[in-house]
């Protein structure tokens, strides 16, 4: 694996990176809104009996859409274009669907019109995943290869803090109500997407000025290792599922502090998620210094052992494992995605990053299906 530093940007382009982070946060907030309101909307439109098929459909869309969008973006790049049209179409589409859902929830129609609601949900799910991997894959255009762990860490910190604030966000959602929440979600995605598109509209000029070629990788590999990329995504998805979905229940079962009612399992998990987010940035320097692959192996082994220990251990002894897991989660967050970039040829770049996100969504999607069965 050679490293052609002449083709990498010599510095981090913070304007584009910041716009991309804002877009990522808008997506996270939109997902929180959707997950909060999905059961209520199913009940409002009398589709509760379709909860299981909808969960299966959601999982299938989350798994299939990112690599398909990646293939489209890669073909555009190979034909002399770039991935941004896919991003722009996806952003405009999801904003439009958000607004239609908001109006539908507000109008509360009956009869045949209500049958459009599942269709709109499916379209929203597809749209939310069309532009995510093409947008995230663009980060290599703005960041030197050696600095990828640091920038990915920033994504992890800000995204983790947004996810840790989910209880507060849910309170705001309940205060504003469904129609306004979906309207605000559409505005957030559209505004952050417009900012990202505007900051990257002179992408070709930026590439020519700094010696970056958008049609080639800034680092070359002999052959894309899509299997490794998918596996990294699956492992990170398993860690995410346990951290976000299983930890609250484990905390209630194993920790006296939670059992006493002084703090809820959800609140404690939010604190742990925030702790993991804060530690992601210093972890990125460790990954840069010792190598992302070495740190990824360490994070995978340590994370697996900690989860196994939490499954078996309860009481005060489990506290150390609850505190250590956010550190391994942060380490995996800052090492897995850079490895994915380094494992892909340029002609498979966006497809491969989409495959990574497909793997991330696999375990949480299976969990969601079992939760509604």
Short mmCIF file of C-alpha atoms in Angstrom, two decimals, residues 1-2 4 7 69-83 133-134 137-138 140-141 212-226 229 339-354:
data_model
loop_
_atom_site.label_atom_id
_atom_site.label_comp_id
_atom_site.label_asym_id
_atom_site.label_seq_id
_atom_site.Cartn_x
_atom_site.Cartn_y
_atom_site.Cartn_z
CA UNK A 1 0.00 0.00 0.00
CA UNK A 2 1.78 3.11 -1.20
CA UNK A 4 1.28 9.19 -2.63
CA UNK A 7 -2.07 13.77 -4.18
CA UNK A 69 -25.92 5.18 -3.64
CA UNK A 70 -22.17 4.60 -3.50
CA UNK A 71 -22.21 2.70 -6.79
CA UNK A 72 -24.07 5.57 -8.45
CA UNK A 73 -21.61 8.11 -7.07
CA UNK A 74 -18.58 6.02 -8.12
CA UNK A 75 -19.94 5.75 -11.68
CA UNK A 76 -20.43 9.51 -11.81
CA UNK A 77 -16.83 10.02 -10.67
CA UNK A 78 -15.51 7.54 -13.25
CA UNK A 79 -17.38 9.40 -16.00
CA UNK A 80 -15.65 12.63 -15.09
CA UNK A 81 -18.12 14.05 -12.59
CA UNK A 82 -18.23 13.92 -8.81
CA UNK A 83 -20.37 12.50 -6.02
CA UNK A 133 -22.16 7.73 2.48
CA UNK A 134 -21.38 9.88 -0.63
CA UNK A 137 -16.73 9.71 1.65
CA UNK A 138 -15.93 13.25 0.48
CA UNK A 140 -10.84 12.44 2.07
CA UNK A 141 -10.91 15.42 -0.30
CA UNK A 212 -5.87 16.63 -5.42
CA UNK A 213 -7.41 14.46 -8.12
CA UNK A 214 -11.03 13.59 -7.32
CA UNK A 215 -10.93 10.70 -9.78
CA UNK A 216 -8.09 8.91 -8.03
CA UNK A 217 -7.41 7.88 -4.48
CA UNK A 218 -5.15 10.06 -2.40
CA UNK A 219 -3.57 6.79 -1.41
CA UNK A 220 -3.42 3.73 -3.66
CA UNK A 221 -4.23 0.12 -2.92
CA UNK A 222 -3.70 -2.80 -5.26
CA UNK A 223 -7.23 -4.13 -4.74
CA UNK A 224 -10.23 -3.03 -2.70
CA UNK A 225 -10.82 -5.15 0.40
CA UNK A 226 -14.58 -4.68 0.65
CA UNK A 229 -14.67 -2.83 5.20
CA UNK A 339 -9.00 1.84 7.76
CA UNK A 340 -12.04 1.60 5.48
CA UNK A 341 -10.73 4.52 3.41
CA UNK A 342 -7.27 2.95 3.21
CA UNK A 343 -8.73 -0.39 2.11
CA UNK A 344 -10.51 0.90 -0.99
CA UNK A 345 -9.47 1.79 -4.52
CA UNK A 346 -10.75 5.14 -5.74
CA UNK A 347 -13.18 3.48 -8.19
CA UNK A 348 -14.83 1.64 -5.27
CA UNK A 349 -14.43 4.40 -2.70
CA UNK A 350 -18.01 5.60 -2.21
CA UNK A 351 -19.45 2.11 -2.66
CA UNK A 352 -17.06 0.81 0.00
CA UNK A 353 -17.91 3.57 2.47
CA UNK A 354 -21.58 2.83 1.83
#
